[in-house]
C-alpha cells in the first residue's frame, strides 16, 4: 500500500516538525536577546493594563520605535475564557496566567513595567498619576507622575452591581484570579460545613444551594462548571450531600445567553434542565442579605411576585461597569460627560475630547460587545497605527535632513536629485499618514454549557452564520481555546490539567 506508506511518512514528518518547532519556540522565549536601552529622543508611550487589549498591542508594536511603559496592578496576562474552569479546579489558575515579564523581555527594545494602578490622567498637560497597588512594607501608598506623549487606556471594567443593596458585601464575582480562588474555597467550605452532623435540614439545604445571578456567558459557564464538579466528583466523594446540592441561575430577561441565536438559547435551557440546574428567567434580583437573595419574578400573566432564595454561595455575574480611573476621566473631559458605560472613542480609538490618548477593550463605550475578541483586534489595530506613526516620524526627520542638505548643495544637479528624493519621501509620508479606521471582524461566540457540551455561533466570510451545540462543539470549544492560549507553556499546562481531571478527578481539598 504505497498510499499508506506516504500517509505515515507525512504524519511522522509533521509530528517531528511540530515537536522541533515547539522546542525551538520554548528555547527562544527562554533565551531572549539583549534589548536596546530606553532612548530619550523617542516618544514615550504609556500603556495602562495587561489584559487582552493592551497585551495584543504590546505583542505587535515595534518597541524599538518608542519608550514604552506598561502600568498595571496585575503583572500577568489572564486568559479569561478558562477562568470559570478555575473555580472548580478543572484548570489550575497558574495554567492560564502568563507573566508580563516574559512578554516584555522578548520585545525588540526595553519596556518598563510598573505594578501600579493608573489613578488619574491630566489630559491637558499629558501627565499620568500612578499608585503602587500592593506595598508589602506597609509604608503607605506610593504615587508617581509619568509624562507621556501617547497614552493607551486598556484597564478593562469592573463588576456591575447596579447599586443593589448587599451585593458588594455578600456576593462573589468572577473576573480575576482571586475571585476564582475565593469561589473554589467557598464551594468546599460550604460543603464541609453542610456535612457537619448537627445542622438542621433547612440550614444544610441553604448551605448547599448556589445562586448565580446573571444569565450571560459568565453566569452560564460558571453554573455549568459547578454542576459538572458535583456530578463528576462531589457526589462520589461526599455522597451525603447529593440530595441537597442545588444550583440556581437567575436572569432578569426572558432567556439566558441573550446574545446567542434562538436555537442555541433553547438548546442551553434544555441542557440545563437535563443537568438539573434550575433556571429562573424574568426574575430580577432586588436585594441580597448574607443568606438570602430577594428577587422579583414576572409570572406568565404579567403579574409580579417576590421570590426568596436562601443561599450558601452567591456568584454575581451581571456584566460590566466603568473602573474608577475611567469614571475620573469621564468626569474631567467635557466631551465624555454624557457617557455612562465607558470612554467614548472615535473610529481610530482616540478618546473623544483628547489628543494623544487612545482607549480599547472593555473600558470603552462602543457598538461592539465587551469581549476578548474585540479587545484583541483593537490592540492589533493600535499596534499597526503606532508603527505607522513612528514610521511617519522617521520620514519627517529624514525629509528635514534632506532639505537642509539641498539648501547647502552648490551645484544644481545634486540639488535637483535631493529634491526629487524629498518629493518621493513626502509621497511616502502622505501614504503613511493616511490611517484607516478600526474595523471589527466577528468570528463568532462560544460558551461551555456543561456535561461536555458547548454552544457555538460562528460567522464565516463576514455574513454566513453557523450555529451548533453539543459534544462535537465542545471538542471544537476545547481546541479553539487551546489554540488561543497565550503561550506554548499555557497550552501544555491546560492540556495536562484536563488530562489530570479525566484520570484522577478534581481536587476536593480545601486550601
Ligand atoms: P482586561 O482583559 O480585563 O484587562 C484589563 C487590565 O487592566 C488588567 O490587566 C487589569 O489588571 C488592568 N487594570 C485595571 N485597573 C487598572 C488601572 N487603574 N490602571 C492600570 N491598569 C489597570 N471574551 C471572549 O471574547 N470570549 C470568552 O470566552 C470570554 N470569556 C470570559 C470569561 C470570563 C469569566 C470573563 C470575566 C470574561 C470573559 N470574556 C470573554 C470577556 C473578556 O475577558 C473581556 O472582554 C476582555 O478581558 C477585555 O479585555 P481588556 O483588555 O479590555 O480588559
Ligand atoms: P452580560 O452582560 O453578558 O450578562 C449579564 C446578565 O445579567 C444579563 O443577561 C442581564 O440581563 C442579567 N442581569 C443584570 N442585572 C440582573 C439582576 N438584577 N437580576 C438578574 N439578572 C440580571 O455579562 P457577563 O456574562 O458577565 O459577560 C460580560 C461580557 O463578557 C459579555 O460581553 C460577554 O459576551 C463576555 N463573555 C463572553 C464569554 C464567552 O464568549 N464564552 C464568557 C464570559 C463573558
Coordinates of C-alpha atoms and ligand atoms in Angstrom, one line a residue:
X1 CA 0.0 0.0 0.0
X2 CA 2.2 2.9 -1.2
X3 CA -0.6 5.4 -0.3
X4 CA -0.5 4.3 3.4
X5 CA 3.3 4.5 3.4
X6 CA 3.2 8.1 2.1
X7 CA 0.5 8.9 4.7
X8 CA 2.6 7.6 7.6
X9 CA 5.7 9.4 6.3
X10 CA 3.8 12.7 6.1
X11 CA 2.2 12.2 9.6
X12 CA 5.6 11.2 11.1
X13 CA 7.3 14.1 9.4
X14 CA 4.7 16.6 10.6
X15 CA 5.0 15.3 14.1
X16 CA 8.8 15.7 14.1
X17 CA 8.4 19.2 12.6
X18 CA 5.8 20.3 15.2
X19 CA 7.9 19.0 18.1
X20 CA 11.0 20.7 16.7
X21 CA 9.1 24.0 16.3
X22 CA 7.7 23.8 19.8
X23 CA 11.1 23.0 21.2
X24 CA 12.6 26.0 19.3
X25 CA 9.9 28.4 20.4
X26 CA 10.4 27.3 24.1
X27 CA 14.2 27.7 23.7
X28 CA 13.7 31.1 22.0
X29 CA 11.5 32.6 24.8
X30 CA 13.8 31.2 27.5
X31 CA 16.9 32.9 25.9
X32 CA 15.9 36.4 24.9
X33 CA 18.4 38.6 23.1
X34 CA 19.9 41.7 24.8
X35 CA 17.5 44.7 24.4
X36 CA 18.2 48.2 23.4
X37 CA 18.2 50.7 26.3
X38 CA 15.4 53.3 26.5
X39 CA 16.1 56.2 24.1
X40 CA 15.1 59.6 25.5
X41 CA 14.9 61.1 21.9
X42 CA 11.9 58.7 21.2
X43 CA 8.3 59.4 22.2
X44 CA 7.1 57.9 25.4
X45 CA 4.1 55.6 25.1
X46 CA 2.3 54.6 28.3
X47 CA 0.1 51.6 28.2
X48 CA -2.4 51.0 31.0
X49 CA -3.4 47.4 31.7
X50 CA -2.1 43.9 30.9
X51 CA -5.3 42.4 29.6
X52 CA -6.4 41.3 26.2
X53 CA -6.3 44.7 24.5
X54 CA -3.1 46.0 26.0
X55 CA -1.1 42.8 25.6
X56 CA -2.1 42.3 22.0
X57 CA -0.9 45.8 21.3
X58 CA 2.3 45.1 23.2
X59 CA 2.9 41.9 21.2
X60 CA 2.6 43.6 17.8
X61 CA 4.1 47.0 18.4
X62 CA 7.7 47.7 17.3
X63 CA 9.1 48.5 20.7
X64 CA 12.3 50.0 19.2
X65 CA 10.3 53.0 18.0
X66 CA 9.1 54.2 21.4
X67 CA 10.0 54.3 25.1
X68 CA 7.2 52.0 26.3
X69 CA 6.0 52.0 29.9
X70 CA 3.3 49.4 30.9
X71 CA 1.4 50.1 34.1
X72 CA -1.0 47.5 35.6
X73 CA -1.9 46.3 39.1
X74 CA -1.6 42.7 37.6
X75 CA 1.9 41.6 36.5
X76 CA 0.4 38.9 34.3
X77 CA -1.9 38.3 31.4
X78 CA -5.0 36.3 32.2
X79 CA -6.7 34.0 29.7
X80 CA -10.3 34.8 30.9
X81 CA -12.2 32.2 28.8
X82 CA -11.0 29.4 31.1
X83 CA -11.5 31.4 34.3
X84 CA -14.8 29.6 35.1
X85 CA -12.9 26.3 34.9
X86 CA -10.6 27.5 37.7
X87 CA -13.5 27.8 40.2
X88 CA -13.8 24.0 40.4
X89 CA -10.2 23.0 39.7
X90 CA -10.9 21.8 36.1
X91 CA -8.0 24.0 35.2
X92 CA -5.4 25.3 37.7
X93 CA -5.2 29.1 37.9
X94 CA -1.4 29.3 37.1
X95 CA -2.1 27.4 33.8
X96 CA -4.0 30.5 32.4
X97 CA -1.6 33.2 33.7
X98 CA 1.3 34.4 31.6
X99 CA 3.9 36.7 33.3
X100 CA 4.1 40.1 31.6
X101 CA 7.8 40.0 32.1
X102 CA 8.0 37.1 29.6
X103 CA 6.2 39.3 27.0
X104 CA 8.3 42.5 27.5
X105 CA 11.6 40.7 27.8
X106 CA 11.1 39.3 24.3
X107 CA 10.5 42.7 22.7
X108 CA 13.0 44.4 20.4
X109 CA 13.8 47.1 23.0
X110 CA 13.5 47.6 26.7
X111 CA 9.9 48.0 28.0
X112 CA 9.4 49.3 31.6
X113 CA 6.8 47.7 33.8
X114 CA 5.3 49.2 36.9
X115 CA 3.0 47.1 39.1
X116 CA 0.6 50.0 39.9
X117 CA -2.7 51.5 39.0
X118 CA -3.3 54.5 36.8
X119 CA -5.3 56.7 39.1
X120 CA -5.8 60.0 37.3
X121 CA -5.0 61.5 33.9
X122 CA -4.2 65.2 33.4
X123 CA -5.0 65.1 29.7
X124 CA -4.2 68.7 29.1
X125 CA -0.6 68.5 30.4
X126 CA -0.1 64.9 29.4
X127 CA 0.7 63.6 32.8
X128 CA -0.5 60.3 34.4
X129 CA -0.6 59.6 38.1
X130 CA 0.1 56.1 39.1
X131 CA -0.2 54.4 42.6
X132 CA 1.6 51.4 43.7
X133 CA -1.0 48.7 44.4
X134 CA 0.5 46.3 46.8
X135 CA 3.0 47.7 49.1
X136 CA 4.3 44.9 51.3
X137 CA 6.2 47.1 53.8
X138 CA 3.1 49.0 54.9
X139 CA 4.8 52.3 54.2
X140 CA 1.7 53.9 52.8
X141 CA 0.7 54.2 49.2
X142 CA 3.4 55.4 46.8
X143 CA 2.5 57.6 43.8
X144 CA 4.5 58.6 40.8
X145 CA 3.7 61.0 38.0
X146 CA 4.6 59.9 34.5
X147 CA 4.9 62.2 31.5
X148 CA 3.6 60.7 28.3
X149 CA 3.5 61.6 24.6
X150 CA 0.9 58.9 23.9
X151 CA -1.3 57.1 26.3
X152 CA -3.3 53.9 25.8
X153 CA -6.1 53.1 28.3
X154 CA -6.8 49.4 28.4
X155 CA -7.9 49.0 32.0
X156 CA -11.0 46.8 31.3
X157 CA -14.0 47.0 33.5
X158 CA -15.2 46.1 37.0
X159 CA -18.3 44.1 38.0
X160 CA -21.6 45.9 37.9
X161 CA -23.9 45.7 40.9
X162 CA -26.3 48.4 39.9
X163 CA -26.1 49.6 43.5
X164 CA -28.3 46.6 44.6
X165 CA -28.2 46.5 48.4
X166 CA -26.0 43.8 49.8
X167 CA -24.3 42.6 46.6
X168 CA -20.9 44.1 47.2
X169 CA -20.7 42.7 50.7
X170 CA -22.1 39.2 50.2
X171 CA -21.6 38.1 46.6
X172 CA -18.5 36.5 44.9
X173 CA -17.6 37.9 41.5
X174 CA -15.8 36.2 38.6
X175 CA -13.4 38.5 36.8
X176 CA -9.9 37.9 38.2
X177 CA -7.8 35.0 39.7
X178 CA -8.5 35.9 43.3
X179 CA -12.3 35.8 42.5
X180 CA -12.0 32.2 41.2
X181 CA -9.9 31.2 44.1
X182 CA -12.4 32.6 46.6
X183 CA -15.3 30.7 44.9
X184 CA -13.3 27.5 44.8
X185 CA -12.6 27.8 48.5
X186 CA -16.2 28.8 49.4
X187 CA -17.6 25.8 47.5
X188 CA -15.6 23.4 49.6
X189 CA -16.2 25.4 52.7
X190 CA -20.0 25.2 52.3
X191 CA -19.9 21.5 51.5
X192 CA -17.7 20.6 54.6
X193 CA -20.0 22.8 56.8
X194 CA -23.1 21.1 55.4
X195 CA -21.7 17.7 56.2
X196 CA -21.4 18.7 59.8
X197 CA -23.8 16.4 61.7
X198 CA -25.8 18.8 63.8
X199 CA -27.2 21.0 61.1
X200 CA -31.0 21.1 60.6
X201 CA -32.4 20.3 57.2
X202 CA -33.1 23.9 56.3
X203 CA -29.6 25.1 57.1
X204 CA -28.0 22.2 55.2
X205 CA -30.1 22.9 52.1
X206 CA -29.3 26.5 52.3
X207 CA -25.5 25.9 52.5
X208 CA -25.7 23.6 49.5
X209 CA -27.6 26.0 47.4
X210 CA -25.6 28.1 45.0
X211 CA -27.3 31.1 43.4
X212 CA -25.8 32.5 40.2
X213 CA -27.2 35.9 39.2
X214 CA -26.8 36.9 35.5
X215 CA -27.6 34.5 32.7
X216 CA -24.9 36.0 30.4
X217 CA -22.0 33.8 29.3
X218 CA -20.1 34.2 32.7
X219 CA -23.1 33.0 34.8
X220 CA -24.0 30.2 32.4
X221 CA -20.4 28.9 32.2
X222 CA -19.9 29.0 35.9
X223 CA -23.2 27.2 36.7
X224 CA -22.2 24.5 34.1
X225 CA -18.8 24.0 35.7
X226 CA -20.2 23.8 39.2
X227 CA -22.8 21.2 38.2
X228 CA -20.1 19.2 36.4
X229 CA -18.0 19.3 39.6
X230 CA -20.9 18.0 41.5
X231 CA -21.9 15.2 39.1
X232 CA -18.4 14.0 38.3
X233 CA -16.6 14.3 41.7
X234 CA -18.6 15.7 44.7
X235 CA -21.4 13.3 44.6
X236 CA -18.9 10.4 44.6
X237 CA -16.6 11.7 47.3
X238 CA -19.3 13.1 49.6
X239 CA -22.5 11.2 48.8
X240 CA -24.3 12.5 51.9
X241 CA -24.7 16.0 50.2
X242 CA -26.0 14.6 46.9
X243 CA -29.7 15.0 47.6
X244 CA -29.5 18.7 48.7
X245 CA -26.9 20.1 46.3
X246 CA -28.5 22.6 44.0
X247 CA -27.5 25.3 41.5
X248 CA -30.0 28.1 40.5
X249 CA -29.3 30.6 37.7
X250 CA -31.3 33.8 37.9
X251 CA -31.8 36.0 34.9
X252 CA -33.8 39.2 34.5
X253 CA -34.5 38.8 30.8
X254 CA -36.9 36.1 29.3
X255 CA -33.9 33.8 28.4
X256 CA -30.3 33.1 29.2
X257 CA -27.4 33.8 26.8
X258 CA -29.3 36.7 25.1
X259 CA -26.5 37.4 22.6
X260 CA -26.7 33.8 21.1
X261 CA -29.1 32.6 18.4
X262 CA -32.6 31.4 19.4
X263 CA -31.9 27.7 18.8
X264 CA -28.8 27.8 21.0
X265 CA -30.7 29.5 23.7
X266 CA -33.3 26.8 23.6
X267 CA -30.6 24.1 23.5
X268 CA -28.8 25.6 26.5
X269 CA -32.0 25.9 28.6
X270 CA -32.9 22.3 27.7
X271 CA -29.4 21.1 28.6
X272 CA -29.6 22.9 31.9
X273 CA -32.9 21.2 32.6
X274 CA -31.3 17.8 31.9
X275 CA -28.4 18.7 34.1
X276 CA -30.8 19.7 36.9
X277 CA -29.7 23.3 37.0
X278 CA -32.7 25.5 37.9
X279 CA -33.1 28.4 35.6
X280 CA -35.3 31.4 36.8
X281 CA -35.8 33.8 33.9
X282 CA -37.8 37.1 34.0
X283 CA -36.5 37.3 37.6
X284 CA -34.7 40.4 38.7
X285 CA -32.7 40.4 41.9
X286 CA -33.6 43.4 44.1
X287 CA -31.8 42.8 47.4
X288 CA -29.2 40.5 48.9
X289 CA -28.5 39.7 52.6
X290 CA -25.9 37.4 54.0
X291 CA -28.0 34.3 53.4
X292 CA -30.9 35.2 51.1
X293 CA -31.4 36.7 47.7
X294 CA -34.7 38.5 47.1
X295 CA -35.9 38.8 43.6
X296 CA -39.0 40.0 41.7
X297 CA -40.3 37.4 39.2
X298 CA -42.7 38.2 36.4
X299 CA -45.3 35.5 36.1
X300 CA -46.7 34.4 32.6
X301 CA -49.8 36.5 33.2
X302 CA -47.6 39.6 33.7
X303 CA -48.1 39.9 37.4
X304 CA -45.1 40.1 39.7
X305 CA -44.2 38.1 42.8
X306 CA -41.4 38.3 45.3
X307 CA -39.1 35.2 45.4
X308 CA -36.8 34.5 48.3
X309 CA -33.8 32.3 47.6
X310 CA -31.8 31.2 50.7
X311 CA -28.2 30.5 49.6
X312 CA -24.8 29.2 50.8
X313 CA -22.8 30.7 47.9
X314 CA -23.8 33.6 45.7
X315 CA -22.0 34.3 42.4
X316 CA -22.8 37.7 40.8
X317 CA -22.3 38.0 37.0
X318 CA -24.4 40.8 35.7
X319 CA -21.9 42.4 33.4
X320 CA -19.5 45.4 33.4
X321 CA -19.2 48.8 35.0
X322 CA -16.6 51.5 34.4
X323 CA -13.5 51.4 36.7
X324 CA -12.7 54.5 39.0
X325 CA -9.9 55.8 36.7
X326 CA -12.2 55.7 33.7
X327 CA -15.0 57.4 35.7
X328 CA -12.5 60.0 36.7
X329 CA -11.5 60.7 33.1
X330 CA -15.2 60.8 32.1
X331 CA -15.9 63.4 34.7
X332 CA -12.9 65.6 33.7
X333 CA -13.1 65.6 29.9
X334 CA -16.1 67.7 28.8
X335 CA -16.6 65.5 25.6
X336 CA -17.1 62.5 27.8
X337 CA -19.8 64.0 30.1
X338 CA -22.7 62.1 28.6
X339 CA -21.1 58.7 28.6
X340 CA -22.2 56.2 31.2
X341 CA -20.7 52.8 30.2
X342 CA -17.1 53.8 29.4
X343 CA -14.8 56.1 27.4
X344 CA -16.2 57.4 24.1
X345 CA -13.7 56.9 21.3
X346 CA -13.7 57.8 17.6
X347 CA -13.1 55.4 14.7
X348 CA -9.4 55.5 15.3
X349 CA -9.9 54.6 19.0
X350 CA -8.8 58.1 20.1
X351 CA -10.6 59.2 23.3
X352 CA -13.1 61.9 22.4
X353 CA -12.1 65.3 23.6
X354 CA -8.4 64.5 24.0
X355 CA -5.2 64.4 22.0
X356 CA -2.7 61.6 22.2
X357 CA -5.0 59.3 24.3
X358 CA -6.4 56.1 22.9
X359 CA -8.6 53.5 24.6
X360 CA -9.5 49.9 23.8
X361 CA -11.4 47.0 25.1
X362 CA -14.0 46.8 28.0
X363 CA -13.2 50.4 29.2
X364 CA -14.7 51.9 26.1
X365 CA -18.3 52.5 25.2
X366 CA -18.6 51.4 21.5
X367 CA -21.1 49.5 19.4
X368 CA -19.1 46.3 20.0
X369 CA -19.7 43.8 22.8
X370 CA -17.1 43.8 25.6
X371 CA -15.3 40.7 24.6
X372 CA -11.7 39.5 24.4
X373 CA -12.2 39.2 20.6
X374 CA -12.9 42.9 20.2
X375 CA -10.1 44.0 22.6
X376 CA -7.6 41.8 20.8
X377 CA -8.4 43.2 17.4
X378 CA -8.3 46.7 18.8
X379 CA -4.9 46.1 20.2
X380 CA -3.6 44.7 16.9
X381 CA -5.1 47.8 15.2
X382 CA -3.4 50.2 17.6
X383 CA -0.1 48.5 17.2
X384 CA -0.3 49.0 13.4
X385 CA -1.3 52.6 14.0
X386 CA 1.6 53.3 16.3
X387 CA 4.1 51.6 14.0
X388 CA 2.8 53.8 11.2
X389 CA 3.1 57.0 13.4
X390 CA 6.7 56.0 14.2
X391 CA 7.5 55.5 10.5
X392 CA 6.0 58.9 9.8
X393 CA 8.2 60.5 12.4
X394 CA 11.3 58.9 10.9
X395 CA 10.3 60.0 7.4
X396 CA 9.7 63.6 8.6
X397 CA 13.1 63.8 10.2
X398 CA 14.7 62.3 7.0
X399 CA 12.9 64.9 4.9
X400 CA 14.1 67.8 7.2
X401 CA 17.7 66.5 6.9
X402 CA 17.5 66.2 3.1
X403 CA 16.0 69.7 2.8
X404 CA 19.0 71.1 4.8
X405 CA 21.4 69.2 2.5
X406 CA 19.5 70.5 -0.5
X407 CA 19.8 74.1 0.8
X408 CA 23.6 73.7 1.3
X409 CA 24.1 72.0 -2.1
X410 CA 26.1 74.2 -4.5
X411 CA 25.6 72.5 -7.9
X412 CA 22.2 72.4 -9.5
X413 CA 22.3 68.7 -10.5
X414 CA 22.7 67.4 -6.9
X415 CA 20.2 70.0 -5.6
X416 CA 17.6 68.5 -8.1
X417 CA 18.4 64.9 -7.2
X418 CA 18.0 65.7 -3.5
X419 CA 14.7 67.5 -4.1
X420 CA 13.4 64.5 -6.1
X421 CA 14.3 62.3 -3.1
X422 CA 12.5 64.7 -0.8
X423 CA 9.4 64.5 -3.0
X424 CA 9.5 60.7 -3.0
X425 CA 9.7 60.6 0.8
X426 CA 7.0 63.2 1.1
X427 CA 4.7 61.0 -1.0
X428 CA 5.6 58.0 1.2
X429 CA 4.9 60.2 4.3
X430 CA 1.4 61.1 3.0
X431 CA 0.6 57.4 2.4
X432 CA 1.9 56.5 5.9
X433 CA -0.2 59.2 7.5
X434 CA -3.4 58.2 5.8
X435 CA -4.6 55.9 8.6
X436 CA -7.5 53.6 8.2
X437 CA -10.3 53.5 10.8
X438 CA -10.7 50.4 13.1
X439 CA -12.8 47.6 11.6
X440 CA -14.0 44.7 13.7
X441 CA -14.4 41.2 12.2
X442 CA -16.7 39.0 14.2
X443 CA -15.5 35.4 14.3
X444 CA -18.4 34.1 16.4
X445 CA -19.2 33.2 20.1
X446 CA -18.6 30.1 22.1
X447 CA -19.8 29.0 25.5
X448 CA -19.5 25.9 27.7
X449 CA -22.8 24.7 29.0
X450 CA -21.8 21.6 31.0
X451 CA -21.8 17.7 30.6
X452 CA -19.1 18.0 27.9
X453 CA -21.3 20.2 25.7
X454 CA -20.8 23.7 24.3
X455 CA -22.7 26.1 22.0
X456 CA -21.1 28.0 19.1
X457 CA -22.4 30.8 17.0
X458 CA -19.9 31.1 14.2
X459 CA -19.5 33.6 11.5
X460 CA -17.9 32.8 8.1
X461 CA -16.9 35.2 5.4
X462 CA -18.4 38.2 7.3
X463 CA -22.1 37.2 6.7
X464 CA -22.9 33.5 6.9
X465 CA -23.7 32.1 10.3
X466 CA -23.5 28.6 11.6
X467 CA -25.0 27.6 15.0
X468 CA -24.1 24.4 16.7
X469 CA -24.4 22.8 20.1
X470 CA -23.4 19.5 21.7
X471 CA -20.4 17.3 22.2
X472 CA -18.7 17.9 18.9
X473 CA -19.0 21.6 19.5
X474 CA -17.4 21.0 22.9
X475 CA -14.3 19.4 21.2
X476 CA -14.2 22.5 18.9
X477 CA -14.5 24.7 22.0
X478 CA -11.6 22.9 23.6
X479 CA -9.4 23.0 20.6
X480 CA -10.2 26.7 19.9
X481 CA -9.3 27.7 23.4
X482 CA -6.1 25.6 23.4
X483 CA -5.0 27.3 20.2
X484 CA -5.9 30.7 21.6
X485 CA -3.9 30.2 24.9
X486 CA -1.2 32.8 25.2
X487 CA 1.9 30.6 25.1
X488 CA 3.1 27.0 24.5
X489 CA 3.6 26.8 28.2
X490 CA -0.1 27.7 28.9
X491 CA -1.2 25.2 26.3
X492 CA 0.7 22.3 27.8
X493 CA -0.4 23.2 31.3
X494 CA -4.1 23.4 30.4
X495 CA -3.9 20.1 28.5
X496 CA -2.2 18.5 31.4
X497 CA -4.9 19.8 33.8
X498 CA -7.6 18.4 31.6
X499 CA -5.9 15.0 31.5
X500 CA -5.3 15.1 35.2
X501 CA -9.0 15.7 35.9
X502 CA -10.1 12.9 33.5
X503 CA -7.8 10.4 35.2
X504 CA -7.9 11.4 38.9
X505 CA -11.0 13.8 39.1
X506 CA -10.9 17.3 40.5
X507 CA -9.2 18.0 43.8
X508 CA -11.7 18.4 46.6
X509 CA -9.3 19.5 49.3
X510 CA -9.9 23.0 50.8
X511 CA -6.9 25.3 50.6
Ligands
LIG1 P1 -8.9 43.1 30.7 O1 -8.5 41.9 30.0 O2 -9.9 43.0 31.8 O3 -7.6 43.8 31.2 C1 -7.6 44.9 32.0 C2 -6.3 45.2 32.6 O4 -6.2 46.4 33.2 C3 -5.9 44.2 33.6 O5 -4.5 43.8 33.5 C4 -6.1 44.9 34.9 O6 -5.3 44.5 36.0 C5 -5.6 46.3 34.5 N1 -6.1 47.5 35.3 C6 -7.2 47.6 36.0 N2 -7.3 48.8 36.6 C7 -6.2 49.4 36.2 C8 -5.7 50.8 36.4 N3 -6.4 51.6 37.2 N4 -4.5 51.1 35.9 C9 -3.8 50.2 35.1 N5 -4.3 49.0 34.8 C10 -5.4 48.6 35.3 N6 -14.5 37.2 25.9 C11 -14.5 36.5 24.8 O7 -14.3 37.0 23.7 N7 -14.5 35.1 24.8 C12 -14.6 34.4 26.0 O8 -14.7 33.2 26.0 C13 -14.7 35.2 27.2 N8 -14.8 34.6 28.4 C14 -14.8 35.3 29.6 C15 -14.9 34.7 30.8 C16 -14.9 35.4 32.0 C17 -15.1 34.7 33.3 C18 -14.9 36.8 31.9 C19 -14.9 37.6 33.2 C20 -14.8 37.5 30.7 C21 -14.7 36.7 29.5 N9 -14.6 37.4 28.3 C22 -14.6 36.6 27.1 C23 -14.6 38.8 28.2 C24 -13.1 39.3 28.1 O9 -12.4 38.7 29.1 C25 -13.0 40.8 28.2 O10 -13.8 41.3 27.2 C26 -11.6 41.2 28.0 O11 -10.8 40.7 29.1 C27 -11.4 42.7 27.8 O12 -10.1 43.0 27.6 P2 -9.5 44.3 28.2 O13 -8.1 44.4 27.7 O14 -10.3 45.5 27.8 O15 -9.6 44.2 29.7
LIG2 P1 -23.5 40.0 30.4 O1 -23.7 41.5 30.4 O2 -23.3 39.3 29.1 O3 -24.8 39.4 31.1 C1 -25.3 39.8 32.3 C2 -26.7 39.3 32.5 O4 -27.2 39.6 33.8 C3 -27.7 39.9 31.5 O5 -28.3 38.9 30.8 C4 -28.7 40.7 32.4 O6 -30.0 40.7 32.0 C5 -28.5 40.0 33.8 N1 -28.9 40.8 34.9 C6 -28.5 42.1 35.2 N2 -29.0 42.5 36.3 C7 -29.7 41.5 36.9 C8 -30.4 41.3 38.1 N3 -30.5 42.3 39.0 N4 -31.1 40.2 38.3 C9 -31.0 39.1 37.4 N5 -30.3 39.2 36.2 C10 -29.6 40.4 36.0 O7 -22.4 39.7 31.5 P2 -21.3 38.6 31.6 O8 -21.8 37.3 31.4 O9 -20.5 38.9 32.8 O10 -20.3 38.9 30.3 C11 -19.6 40.2 30.2 C12 -19.0 40.2 28.8 O11 -18.0 39.2 28.7 C13 -20.0 40.0 27.7 O12 -19.8 40.8 26.6 C14 -19.8 38.5 27.3 O13 -20.1 38.3 25.9 C15 -18.3 38.4 27.6 N6 -18.1 37.0 28.0 C16 -18.0 36.1 26.9 C17 -17.9 34.7 27.2 C18 -17.9 33.8 26.1 O14 -17.8 34.2 24.9 N7 -17.8 32.5 26.3 C19 -17.8 34.2 28.6 C20 -17.9 35.3 29.6 C21 -18.0 36.6 29.3

